[in-house]
mmCIF file of C-alpha atoms and ligand atoms in Angstrom:
data_model
loop_
_atom_site.group_PDB
_atom_site.id
_atom_site.type_symbol
_atom_site.label_atom_id
_atom_site.label_comp_id
_atom_site.label_asym_id
_atom_site.label_seq_id
_atom_site.Cartn_x
_atom_site.Cartn_y
_atom_site.Cartn_z
ATOM 1 C CA MET G 261 12.155 -132.133 -70.944
ATOM 2 C CA THR G 262 11.337 -128.631 -70.980
ATOM 3 C CA ARG G 263 7.313 -127.830 -71.428
ATOM 4 C CA GLU G 264 6.675 -126.590 -74.606
ATOM 5 C CA ARG G 265 5.677 -122.591 -74.182
ATOM 6 C CA ILE G 266 2.875 -120.761 -76.201
ATOM 7 C CA GLY G 267 1.567 -117.449 -75.933
ATOM 8 C CA ILE G 268 -1.372 -115.975 -76.014
ATOM 9 C CA PHE G 269 -1.256 -112.398 -77.935
ATOM 10 C CA GLY G 270 -5.577 -110.875 -77.545
ATOM 11 C CA GLY G 271 -6.178 -107.675 -78.768
ATOM 12 C CA THR G 272 -9.005 -105.935 -80.773
ATOM 13 C CA PHE G 273 -7.023 -106.268 -83.956
ATOM 14 C CA ASN G 274 -8.531 -103.089 -85.565
ATOM 15 C CA PRO G 275 -6.483 -103.834 -87.507
ATOM 16 C CA VAL G 276 -3.098 -105.750 -86.860
ATOM 17 C CA HIS G 277 -0.049 -103.327 -87.248
ATOM 18 C CA SER G 278 4.059 -103.878 -87.788
ATOM 19 C CA GLY G 279 3.791 -103.037 -84.487
ATOM 20 C CA HIS G 280 2.156 -106.400 -83.747
ATOM 21 C CA ILE G 281 3.895 -107.835 -85.144
ATOM 22 C CA ARG G 282 7.788 -106.096 -84.330
ATOM 23 C CA ALA G 283 6.464 -107.088 -80.190
ATOM 24 C CA ALA G 284 5.349 -111.293 -80.925
ATOM 25 C CA GLU G 285 8.031 -112.078 -82.871
ATOM 26 C CA GLU G 286 10.994 -110.200 -80.346
ATOM 27 C CA VAL G 287 8.845 -111.700 -77.623
ATOM 28 C CA ARG G 288 9.059 -114.570 -78.686
ATOM 29 C CA LYS G 289 12.674 -115.397 -78.917
ATOM 30 C CA LYS G 290 12.990 -113.668 -75.983
ATOM 31 C CA ALA G 291 10.506 -115.513 -74.366
ATOM 32 C CA GLY G 292 11.907 -119.148 -75.695
ATOM 33 C CA LEU G 293 8.170 -119.404 -77.065
ATOM 34 C CA ASP G 294 7.361 -122.339 -79.214
ATOM 35 C CA ARG G 295 3.993 -120.177 -81.190
ATOM 36 C CA ILE G 296 2.456 -117.422 -80.215
ATOM 37 C CA LEU G 297 -1.604 -117.805 -80.714
ATOM 38 C CA PHE G 298 -3.225 -114.456 -82.186
ATOM 39 C CA VAL G 299 -6.402 -114.724 -80.580
ATOM 40 C CA PRO G 300 -9.508 -111.002 -81.923
ATOM 41 C CA SER G 301 -11.445 -110.858 -79.590
ATOM 42 C CA PHE G 302 -15.252 -110.825 -80.717
ATOM 43 C CA ILE G 303 -17.077 -107.568 -79.279
ATOM 44 C CA PRO G 304 -14.202 -105.789 -77.008
ATOM 45 C CA PRO G 305 -16.383 -106.278 -73.512
ATOM 46 C CA HIS G 306 -14.454 -102.684 -72.111
ATOM 47 C CA LYS G 307 -13.538 -100.123 -74.806
ATOM 48 C CA LYS G 308 -15.068 -97.799 -76.629
ATOM 49 C CA THR G 309 -14.899 -97.493 -80.155
ATOM 50 C CA VAL G 310 -17.469 -96.757 -82.778
ATOM 51 C CA SER G 311 -15.702 -97.979 -85.189
ATOM 52 C CA ILE G 312 -14.765 -101.130 -85.117
ATOM 53 C CA ALA G 313 -14.213 -103.601 -88.791
ATOM 54 C CA GLU G 314 -16.833 -106.904 -88.241
ATOM 55 C CA PRO G 315 -14.542 -109.236 -86.991
ATOM 56 C CA HIS G 316 -14.452 -111.319 -90.539
ATOM 57 C CA HIS G 317 -12.413 -108.440 -91.709
ATOM 58 C CA ARG G 318 -10.051 -108.723 -88.247
ATOM 59 C CA LEU G 319 -9.310 -112.294 -88.560
ATOM 60 C CA LYS G 320 -8.120 -112.025 -92.108
ATOM 61 C CA MET G 321 -6.441 -109.368 -91.277
ATOM 62 C CA VAL G 322 -4.285 -110.776 -88.450
ATOM 63 C CA GLU G 323 -4.243 -113.873 -91.008
ATOM 64 C CA LEU G 324 -2.532 -112.348 -94.256
ATOM 65 C CA ALA G 325 -0.996 -110.092 -91.687
ATOM 66 C CA LEU G 326 0.922 -113.536 -90.212
ATOM 67 C CA GLU G 327 1.530 -115.833 -93.616
ATOM 68 C CA ASN G 328 5.152 -114.639 -93.240
ATOM 69 C CA TYR G 329 6.120 -116.167 -89.993
ATOM 70 C CA PRO G 330 5.258 -119.389 -89.013
ATOM 71 C CA HIS G 331 5.532 -119.688 -85.410
ATOM 72 C CA LEU G 332 3.025 -116.608 -85.183
ATOM 73 C CA THR G 333 -0.767 -117.942 -86.153
ATOM 74 C CA VAL G 334 -4.071 -116.676 -85.550
ATOM 75 C CA SER G 335 -6.977 -118.398 -83.517
ATOM 76 C CA SER G 336 -10.642 -117.161 -83.734
ATOM 77 C CA ILE G 337 -11.924 -118.887 -80.184
ATOM 78 C CA GLU G 338 -13.011 -115.580 -79.832
ATOM 79 C CA ILE G 339 -15.169 -114.901 -82.808
ATOM 80 C CA ASP G 340 -16.441 -118.088 -82.876
ATOM 81 C CA ALA G 341 -17.666 -118.245 -79.319
ATOM 82 C CA GLY G 342 -19.126 -114.915 -80.727
ATOM 83 C CA GLY G 343 -21.023 -112.353 -77.918
ATOM 84 C CA LYS G 344 -18.363 -110.665 -75.301
ATOM 85 C CA SER G 345 -14.911 -112.036 -74.752
ATOM 86 C CA TYR G 346 -13.351 -112.105 -72.386
ATOM 87 C CA SER G 347 -9.998 -114.019 -71.281
ATOM 88 C CA ILE G 348 -10.543 -115.958 -68.808
ATOM 89 C CA ILE G 349 -13.113 -117.575 -70.900
ATOM 90 C CA THR G 350 -10.803 -117.992 -73.945
ATOM 91 C CA LEU G 351 -7.825 -119.130 -71.571
ATOM 92 C CA GLY G 352 -9.676 -122.194 -70.338
ATOM 93 C CA LYS G 353 -10.777 -123.265 -73.578
ATOM 94 C CA ILE G 354 -7.182 -123.075 -74.107
ATOM 95 C CA LYS G 355 -5.488 -125.033 -71.675
ATOM 96 C CA GLU G 356 -7.937 -127.607 -72.223
ATOM 97 C CA ARG G 357 -6.267 -128.109 -75.419
ATOM 98 C CA HIS G 358 -2.395 -128.297 -74.797
ATOM 99 C CA PRO G 359 -2.798 -129.699 -71.222
ATOM 100 C CA GLY G 360 1.188 -129.927 -70.818
ATOM 101 C CA ALA G 361 1.239 -126.667 -71.805
ATOM 102 C CA ARG G 362 3.071 -123.497 -69.936
ATOM 103 C CA LEU G 363 0.963 -120.628 -71.730
ATOM 104 C CA PHE G 364 1.652 -117.134 -71.115
ATOM 105 C CA PHE G 365 -0.553 -114.285 -71.786
ATOM 106 C CA ILE G 366 0.817 -111.180 -73.899
ATOM 107 C CA LEU G 367 0.023 -107.658 -73.427
ATOM 108 C CA GLY G 368 1.150 -104.460 -73.439
ATOM 109 C CA ILE G 369 1.917 -102.303 -69.952
ATOM 110 C CA ASP G 370 -0.538 -99.515 -71.797
ATOM 111 C CA ALA G 371 -3.094 -102.996 -70.983
ATOM 112 C CA PHE G 372 -1.782 -104.716 -68.395
ATOM 113 C CA LEU G 373 -2.529 -101.237 -66.783
ATOM 114 C CA ASP G 374 -6.426 -101.652 -67.060
ATOM 115 C CA ILE G 375 -5.944 -105.376 -65.532
ATOM 116 C CA GLU G 376 -8.413 -104.222 -62.875
ATOM 117 C CA THR G 377 -10.963 -103.544 -65.323
ATOM 118 C CA TRP G 378 -11.038 -107.348 -66.547
ATOM 119 C CA LYS G 379 -13.275 -110.026 -65.826
ATOM 120 C CA GLU G 380 -12.062 -112.342 -62.405
ATOM 121 C CA TYR G 381 -8.593 -111.298 -63.061
ATOM 122 C CA GLU G 382 -7.253 -112.479 -60.141
ATOM 123 C CA ARG G 383 -7.812 -115.700 -60.953
ATOM 124 C CA LEU G 384 -6.224 -115.522 -64.208
ATOM 125 C CA LEU G 385 -3.324 -113.975 -62.688
ATOM 126 C CA ASP G 386 -2.805 -117.049 -61.154
ATOM 127 C CA SER G 387 -3.830 -119.371 -63.548
ATOM 128 C CA CYS G 388 -0.761 -118.622 -66.371
ATOM 129 C CA TYR G 389 2.301 -116.654 -66.254
ATOM 130 C CA PHE G 390 1.853 -112.915 -68.151
ATOM 131 C CA ILE G 391 4.622 -111.491 -70.574
ATOM 132 C CA VAL G 392 4.036 -107.560 -69.653
ATOM 133 C CA MET G 393 6.052 -105.747 -72.957
ATOM 134 C CA SER G 394 6.930 -101.874 -72.906
ATOM 135 C CA ARG G 395 4.969 -100.024 -75.038
ATOM 136 C CA PRO G 396 5.693 -95.939 -75.618
ATOM 137 C CA GLY G 397 3.694 -94.457 -73.623
ATOM 138 C CA ASN G 398 4.270 -95.748 -70.225
ATOM 139 C CA GLU G 399 6.987 -96.655 -68.323
ATOM 140 C CA LEU G 400 7.086 -100.334 -68.028
ATOM 141 C CA SER G 401 8.239 -99.605 -64.178
ATOM 142 C CA GLU G 402 4.651 -98.427 -63.934
ATOM 143 C CA GLY G 403 4.115 -101.998 -63.989
ATOM 144 C CA GLU G 404 5.123 -102.881 -60.824
ATOM 145 C CA ASN G 405 2.404 -100.374 -58.437
ATOM 146 C CA VAL G 406 -0.573 -102.768 -59.864
ATOM 147 C CA LEU G 407 -3.060 -103.256 -57.845
ATOM 148 C CA GLY G 408 -1.531 -100.927 -55.168
ATOM 149 C CA GLY G 409 1.708 -102.557 -55.284
ATOM 150 C CA LYS G 410 -0.673 -106.607 -53.899
ATOM 151 C CA TYR G 411 1.883 -108.163 -57.227
ATOM 152 C CA GLU G 412 4.705 -106.434 -57.300
ATOM 153 C CA GLY G 413 6.470 -110.184 -55.508
ATOM 154 C CA ARG G 414 4.921 -112.431 -58.389
ATOM 155 C CA MET G 415 7.274 -110.278 -60.786
ATOM 156 C CA LEU G 416 10.061 -110.326 -62.459
ATOM 157 C CA LYS G 417 12.093 -107.632 -64.505
ATOM 158 C CA ILE G 418 13.513 -109.100 -68.612
ATOM 159 C CA ALA G 419 17.355 -107.306 -68.723
ATOM 160 C CA GLU G 420 18.688 -107.293 -72.028
ATOM 161 C CA ASP G 421 20.528 -109.983 -71.969
ATOM 162 C CA MET G 422 18.216 -112.441 -69.926
ATOM 163 C CA SER G 423 16.373 -114.685 -70.921
ATOM 164 C CA ILE G 424 12.508 -116.487 -69.472
ATOM 165 C CA THR G 425 14.545 -119.822 -67.095
ATOM 166 C CA GLU G 426 12.647 -122.808 -65.526
ATOM 167 C CA GLU G 427 13.387 -121.504 -62.702
ATOM 168 C CA MET G 428 12.195 -118.188 -63.114
ATOM 169 C CA CYS G 429 8.763 -119.661 -63.783
ATOM 170 C CA ASP G 430 8.773 -121.469 -60.223
ATOM 171 C CA GLN G 431 9.405 -118.523 -58.920
ATOM 172 C CA PHE G 432 7.589 -115.777 -60.533
ATOM 173 C CA SER G 433 4.099 -115.337 -62.695
ATOM 174 C CA ILE G 434 4.519 -111.941 -63.802
ATOM 175 C CA PHE G 435 7.694 -110.639 -66.758
ATOM 176 C CA LEU G 436 7.687 -107.497 -67.610
ATOM 177 C CA LEU G 437 9.814 -107.252 -70.604
ATOM 178 C CA SER G 438 11.652 -104.395 -71.838
ATOM 179 C CA ILE G 439 11.450 -104.289 -75.946
ATOM 180 C CA ASP G 440 12.386 -102.331 -79.273
ATOM 181 C CA ALA G 441 7.895 -101.513 -80.047
ATOM 182 C CA LEU G 442 7.198 -99.506 -82.166
ATOM 183 C CA ASN G 443 5.263 -96.422 -81.927
ATOM 184 C CA ILE G 444 2.416 -98.005 -83.692
ATOM 185 C CA SER G 445 -1.764 -98.018 -82.394
ATOM 186 C CA SER G 446 -4.837 -98.779 -84.316
ATOM 187 C CA THR G 447 -5.879 -95.794 -83.299
ATOM 188 C CA GLU G 448 -4.169 -93.658 -85.993
ATOM 189 C CA ILE G 449 -4.136 -96.275 -88.194
ATOM 190 C CA ARG G 450 -7.866 -95.888 -88.359
ATOM 191 C CA GLN G 451 -7.943 -92.044 -87.704
ATOM 192 C CA LYS G 452 -4.911 -92.079 -90.752
ATOM 193 C CA SER G 453 -7.374 -94.249 -93.159
ATOM 194 C CA GLN G 454 -9.927 -91.770 -92.820
ATOM 195 C CA ARG G 455 -8.838 -88.632 -93.232
ATOM 196 C CA GLY G 456 -7.167 -90.369 -96.669
ATOM 197 C CA GLU G 457 -3.717 -90.840 -95.949
ATOM 198 C CA SER G 458 -1.209 -93.341 -96.300
ATOM 199 C CA ILE G 459 -1.102 -95.854 -94.002
ATOM 200 C CA SER G 460 1.852 -97.945 -95.393
ATOM 201 C CA GLY G 461 4.716 -99.082 -93.399
ATOM 202 C CA LEU G 462 2.476 -98.802 -90.530
ATOM 203 C CA VAL G 463 0.311 -102.237 -91.215
ATOM 204 C CA PRO G 464 1.687 -104.911 -93.335
ATOM 205 C CA GLU G 465 1.242 -104.967 -96.728
ATOM 206 C CA PRO G 466 -2.009 -107.260 -97.772
ATOM 207 C CA VAL G 467 -3.425 -106.265 -94.718
ATOM 208 C CA GLU G 468 -3.822 -102.146 -95.614
ATOM 209 C CA SER G 469 -3.940 -103.692 -99.531
ATOM 210 C CA HIS G 470 -6.866 -105.471 -97.484
ATOM 211 C CA ILE G 471 -8.557 -102.884 -95.862
ATOM 212 C CA LYS G 472 -8.466 -100.376 -99.522
ATOM 213 C CA LYS G 473 -10.291 -103.636 -101.448
ATOM 214 C CA ASN G 474 -13.032 -103.797 -98.534
ATOM 215 C CA GLY G 475 -13.215 -99.582 -97.219
ATOM 216 C CA LEU G 476 -13.188 -100.394 -93.837
ATOM 217 C CA TYR G 477 -11.601 -97.107 -91.077
ATOM 218 C CA LEU G 478 -13.844 -94.868 -94.397
ATOM 219 C CA LYS G 479 -15.412 -91.610 -93.022
ATOM 220 C CA PRO G 480 -19.107 -92.854 -92.944
ATOM 221 C CA GLN G 481 -20.149 -91.263 -96.207
ATOM 222 C CA LYS G 482 -17.842 -92.424 -97.551
ATOM 223 C CA LYS G 483 -18.095 -95.750 -96.442
ATOM 224 C CA GLU G 484 -21.694 -96.084 -97.722
ATOM 225 C CA LYS G 485 -20.544 -95.337 -101.268
ATOM 226 C CA MET G 486 -18.729 -97.424 -101.493
ATOM 227 C CA THR G 487 -19.761 -100.552 -99.923
ATOM 228 C CA GLU G 488 -23.836 -99.735 -100.818
ATOM 229 C CA LYS G 489 -25.342 -102.327 -98.992
ATOM 230 C CA LYS G 490 -22.638 -104.548 -98.327
ATOM 231 C CA SER G 491 -21.560 -102.736 -95.164
ATOM 232 C CA SER G 492 -25.227 -102.948 -94.220
ATOM 233 C CA LYS G 493 -25.401 -106.785 -93.836
ATOM 234 C CA PHE G 494 -23.998 -109.785 -91.338
ATOM 235 C CA SER G 495 -24.069 -113.225 -91.973
ATOM 236 C CA PHE G 496 -25.513 -115.717 -89.187
ATOM 237 C CA GLN G 497 -21.983 -117.376 -88.129
ATOM 238 C CA TYR G 498 -21.234 -113.964 -87.177
ATOM 239 C CA LEU G 499 -23.728 -113.681 -84.529
ATOM 240 C CA PRO G 500 -23.167 -114.660 -80.427
ATOM 241 C CA ARG G 501 -24.258 -118.094 -79.852
ATOM 242 C CA GLU G 502 -27.707 -116.739 -78.022
ATOM 243 C CA VAL G 503 -28.692 -115.229 -80.853
ATOM 244 C CA GLN G 504 -28.141 -117.437 -82.827
ATOM 245 C CA ILE G 505 -29.648 -120.142 -80.987
ATOM 246 C CA SER G 506 -32.957 -117.071 -81.180
ATOM 247 C CA ILE G 507 -32.991 -117.425 -84.829
ATOM 248 C CA GLN G 508 -32.980 -120.935 -85.002
ATOM 249 C CA ALA G 509 -36.267 -121.675 -82.892
ATOM 250 C CA ALA G 510 -38.396 -118.609 -84.054
ATOM 251 C CA GLN G 511 -38.143 -120.931 -87.278
ATOM 252 C CA ASP G 512 -38.575 -123.810 -85.354
ATOM 253 C CA LYS G 513 -42.204 -122.685 -85.042
ATOM 254 C CA LYS G 514 -42.449 -121.210 -88.451
ATOM 255 C CA SER G 515 -41.853 -117.673 -87.185
ATOM 256 C CA GLU G 516 -41.708 -114.576 -90.625
ATOM 257 C CA ASP G 517 -39.705 -112.082 -92.120
ATOM 258 C CA LEU G 518 -36.945 -112.548 -89.611
ATOM 259 C CA THR G 519 -34.849 -109.534 -89.565
ATOM 260 C CA VAL G 520 -31.312 -109.512 -86.852
ATOM 261 C CA LEU G 521 -30.768 -105.243 -86.296
ATOM 262 C CA ASP G 522 -26.968 -104.552 -84.972
ATOM 263 C CA LEU G 523 -27.617 -102.006 -83.026
ATOM 264 C CA ARG G 524 -23.890 -101.696 -80.830
ATOM 265 C CA ARG G 525 -23.005 -99.228 -83.625
ATOM 266 C CA LEU G 526 -26.196 -96.623 -82.570
ATOM 267 C CA THR G 527 -27.085 -97.574 -78.539
ATOM 268 C CA SER G 528 -25.475 -98.735 -75.489
ATOM 269 C CA PHE G 529 -29.422 -100.354 -74.362
ATOM 270 C CA THR G 530 -28.824 -103.108 -76.443
ATOM 271 C CA ASP G 531 -26.447 -104.878 -79.403
ATOM 272 C CA TYR G 532 -29.280 -106.954 -81.567
ATOM 273 C CA PHE G 533 -33.010 -106.853 -82.268
ATOM 274 C CA ILE G 534 -34.471 -109.934 -83.413
ATOM 275 C CA ILE G 535 -37.959 -109.301 -84.957
ATOM 276 C CA THR G 536 -40.762 -111.608 -86.104
ATOM 277 C CA HIS G 537 -43.970 -111.761 -86.253
ATOM 278 C CA GLY G 538 -46.668 -115.002 -86.664
ATOM 279 C CA ARG G 539 -50.188 -115.251 -87.480
ATOM 280 C CA SER G 540 -51.746 -115.289 -84.544
ATOM 281 C CA SER G 541 -51.409 -114.779 -81.268
ATOM 282 C CA ARG G 542 -50.806 -118.926 -80.018
ATOM 283 C CA GLN G 543 -48.681 -118.949 -82.856
ATOM 284 C CA ASN G 544 -46.707 -116.099 -81.152
ATOM 285 C CA ALA G 545 -47.111 -117.333 -77.553
ATOM 286 C CA ALA G 546 -45.188 -120.773 -79.266
ATOM 287 C CA ILE G 547 -42.149 -119.408 -80.655
ATOM 288 C CA THR G 548 -42.104 -117.327 -76.543
ATOM 289 C CA ASP G 549 -42.243 -120.637 -75.024
ATOM 290 C CA HIS G 550 -39.465 -122.312 -77.866
ATOM 291 C CA ILE G 551 -36.817 -119.764 -77.288
ATOM 292 C CA GLU G 552 -37.004 -119.572 -73.701
ATOM 293 C CA ALA G 553 -36.905 -123.694 -73.196
ATOM 294 C CA GLU G 554 -34.172 -123.203 -75.548
ATOM 295 C CA LEU G 555 -32.283 -120.729 -74.231
ATOM 296 C CA LYS G 556 -32.294 -121.956 -70.508
ATOM 297 C CA LYS G 557 -31.275 -125.481 -72.379
ATOM 298 C CA GLU G 558 -27.499 -123.522 -72.006
ATOM 299 C CA ASN G 559 -28.666 -121.234 -68.602
ATOM 300 C CA ILE G 560 -29.604 -118.284 -70.745
ATOM 301 C CA ARG G 561 -32.402 -116.663 -68.430
ATOM 302 C CA PRO G 562 -34.744 -113.271 -70.055
ATOM 303 C CA LEU G 563 -34.249 -110.587 -67.454
ATOM 304 C CA HIS G 564 -37.692 -110.104 -68.486
ATOM 305 C CA ILE G 565 -40.967 -110.885 -71.185
ATOM 306 C CA GLU G 566 -44.062 -108.402 -71.728
ATOM 307 C CA GLY G 567 -46.926 -108.991 -73.771
ATOM 308 C CA ARG G 568 -47.286 -113.076 -73.788
ATOM 309 C CA GLU G 569 -50.864 -113.072 -72.725
ATOM 310 C CA ARG G 570 -52.115 -110.468 -75.122
ATOM 311 C CA GLY G 571 -49.709 -111.777 -77.992
ATOM 312 C CA GLU G 572 -49.658 -108.547 -80.134
ATOM 313 C CA TRP G 573 -45.899 -107.446 -79.202
ATOM 314 C CA ILE G 574 -44.322 -109.553 -76.447
ATOM 315 C CA LEU G 575 -40.517 -108.461 -75.740
ATOM 316 C CA MET G 576 -38.193 -110.990 -74.775
ATOM 317 C CA ASP G 577 -35.202 -108.448 -73.051
ATOM 318 C CA TYR G 578 -32.560 -110.759 -71.992
ATOM 319 C CA GLY G 579 -30.201 -107.935 -71.967
ATOM 320 C CA PHE G 580 -27.855 -107.309 -74.914
ATOM 321 C CA PHE G 581 -30.281 -108.825 -77.328
ATOM 322 C CA ILE G 582 -34.318 -108.589 -77.555
ATOM 323 C CA VAL G 583 -36.211 -110.667 -79.248
ATOM 324 C CA HIS G 584 -39.535 -108.652 -80.797
ATOM 325 C CA ILE G 585 -42.462 -110.564 -81.924
ATOM 326 C CA PHE G 586 -45.540 -109.199 -83.328
ATOM 327 C CA SER G 587 -48.465 -109.775 -84.628
ATOM 328 C CA SER G 588 -48.059 -109.057 -88.694
ATOM 329 C CA GLN G 589 -50.599 -105.424 -87.969
ATOM 330 C CA ALA G 590 -48.873 -105.112 -85.044
ATOM 331 C CA ARG G 591 -45.518 -105.078 -86.058
ATOM 332 C CA ASP G 592 -46.675 -102.812 -89.661
ATOM 333 C CA TYR G 593 -47.500 -100.080 -87.081
ATOM 334 C CA TYR G 594 -44.669 -99.943 -84.643
ATOM 335 C CA SER G 595 -41.907 -100.345 -88.417
ATOM 336 C CA LEU G 596 -39.158 -100.863 -86.117
ATOM 337 C CA GLU G 597 -36.791 -101.994 -88.921
ATOM 338 C CA LYS G 598 -37.773 -98.191 -90.495
ATOM 339 C CA LEU G 599 -36.958 -96.964 -86.666
ATOM 340 C CA TRP G 600 -33.165 -98.521 -86.809
ATOM 341 C CA ARG G 601 -33.559 -97.767 -90.609
ATOM 342 C CA ASP G 602 -29.714 -97.254 -89.604
ATOM 343 C CA ALA G 603 -28.436 -100.776 -88.400
ATOM 344 C CA ALA G 604 -26.989 -102.651 -89.837
ATOM 345 C CA ARG G 605 -29.462 -105.954 -90.711
ATOM 346 C CA MET G 606 -29.955 -109.458 -91.715
ATOM 347 C CA ASN G 607 -32.939 -111.721 -93.015
ATOM 348 C CA CYS G 608 -33.340 -115.088 -92.613
HETATM 349 P P1 ATP A 61 -6.117 -99.317 -80.306
HETATM 350 O O1 ATP A 61 -5.019 -98.006 -80.627
HETATM 351 O O2 ATP A 61 -7.925 -99.273 -81.279
HETATM 352 O O3 ATP A 61 -6.293 -99.411 -78.674
HETATM 353 P P2 ATP A 61 -4.341 -100.483 -79.945
HETATM 354 O O4 ATP A 61 -3.083 -100.798 -81.284
HETATM 355 O O5 ATP A 61 -3.871 -100.375 -78.567
HETATM 356 O O6 ATP A 61 -5.667 -100.234 -80.702
HETATM 357 P P3 ATP A 61 -4.945 -103.084 -79.164
HETATM 358 O O7 ATP A 61 -5.720 -104.138 -80.673
HETATM 359 O O8 ATP A 61 -5.774 -102.713 -78.865
HETATM 360 O O9 ATP A 61 -3.932 -102.453 -80.609
HETATM 361 O O10 ATP A 61 -3.509 -104.121 -78.708
HETATM 362 C C1 ATP A 61 -3.642 -105.213 -78.673
HETATM 363 C C2 ATP A 61 -2.764 -105.683 -77.775
HETATM 364 O O11 ATP A 61 -1.169 -105.014 -77.907
HETATM 365 C C3 ATP A 61 -2.172 -105.320 -77.034
HETATM 366 O O12 ATP A 61 -1.737 -105.506 -75.062
HETATM 367 C C4 ATP A 61 -1.665 -103.705 -76.917
HETATM 368 O O13 ATP A 61 -1.267 -103.182 -75.708
HETATM 369 C C5 ATP A 61 -0.116 -104.416 -77.116
HETATM 370 N N1 ATP A 61 0.079 -103.496 -78.784
HETATM 371 C C6 ATP A 61 -0.232 -102.800 -79.957
HETATM 372 N N2 ATP A 61 0.090 -102.270 -80.145
HETATM 373 C C7 ATP A 61 1.684 -101.728 -79.293
HETATM 374 C C8 ATP A 61 2.566 -101.922 -79.680
HETATM 375 N N3 ATP A 61 2.980 -100.861 -81.031
HETATM 376 N N4 ATP A 61 4.376 -102.420 -79.455
HETATM 377 C C9 ATP A 61 3.521 -102.816 -78.520
HETATM 378 N N5 ATP A 61 2.504 -103.694 -78.227
HETATM 379 C C10 ATP A 61 1.262 -103.105 -78.849
HETATM 380 MG MG1 MG A 62 -5.599 -100.311 -77.481
#
């Protein structure tokens, strides 16, 4: 009996476009995949994108785009997990859910040429099959030289009239597949939207409506006007788990007026601030201890903690997020929320 073949198609999908769908459908047919999971990432770890739509919008757009494709489905696995999205982790989770299946990681040649920058890429390459698709801008044959040609022996170029057989799967693990790719990129769509140009034909119609209705990818001033305060808010469920645990722990100790600032677009030194205050330095110490203990249970430890002794302004630095626990006077005095007035925020 042949094993079920599942494709995993990861990306930022900011937004998903007709090039993605065309590519997935063609790969599915040529590689004999039973289905393909589109997996939008939560935070792309090696992207410097500034105008990245919120995860729930990107997820929704993929869902809308795939409505009429029964073999293509969206998976929220990375968005649910929050934090940085790493393919090696995602693959492990998908493997657990589909123990008998052959898993094929699908990506364009442009992405494959960057594989060296991926977390544990060698383990990833050893853990599943890869299908590398052609895409305008790069020659598919460039793939053979990836990592100094180290993987060339495991690669097979699939000719037009060939399909991927079970025997091939025993012998090779990276398949280079030439497809009739559309010359479309999400970057082009974002740029056109910003300039007020039409994107029709580049994305499926329901995706186009979603972008318009929600004012995604507009120039910043326009966006503010259109979405007013709405765009500057976000909800708990899309925060990384570590941030959620900290919020919960602070609230367990009755911390007051807790605010989360999303700083990802504004600075590179951290992604989130959690700001709160207690009524006494004793309470502040208790909040700090409890957050530290709850995160420790998950094996997450702070880089450092400052100000615990005085309790006026305790700073817990966890790298991609920082917790500030103030006395109420110090909070007013330092006014971090005003200082970072452009940050999207959530008040708990
Ligand atoms: P951006 O311009 O923001 O990088 P993108 O169009 O490259 O967006 P991604 O979300 O980065 O889209 O791509 C996800 C995956 O889809 C990558 O593996 C990429 O190579 C592949 N891909 C994207 N567009 C195409 C296309 N037109 N044809 C084939 N593959 C594509
Ligand atoms: Mg890309």
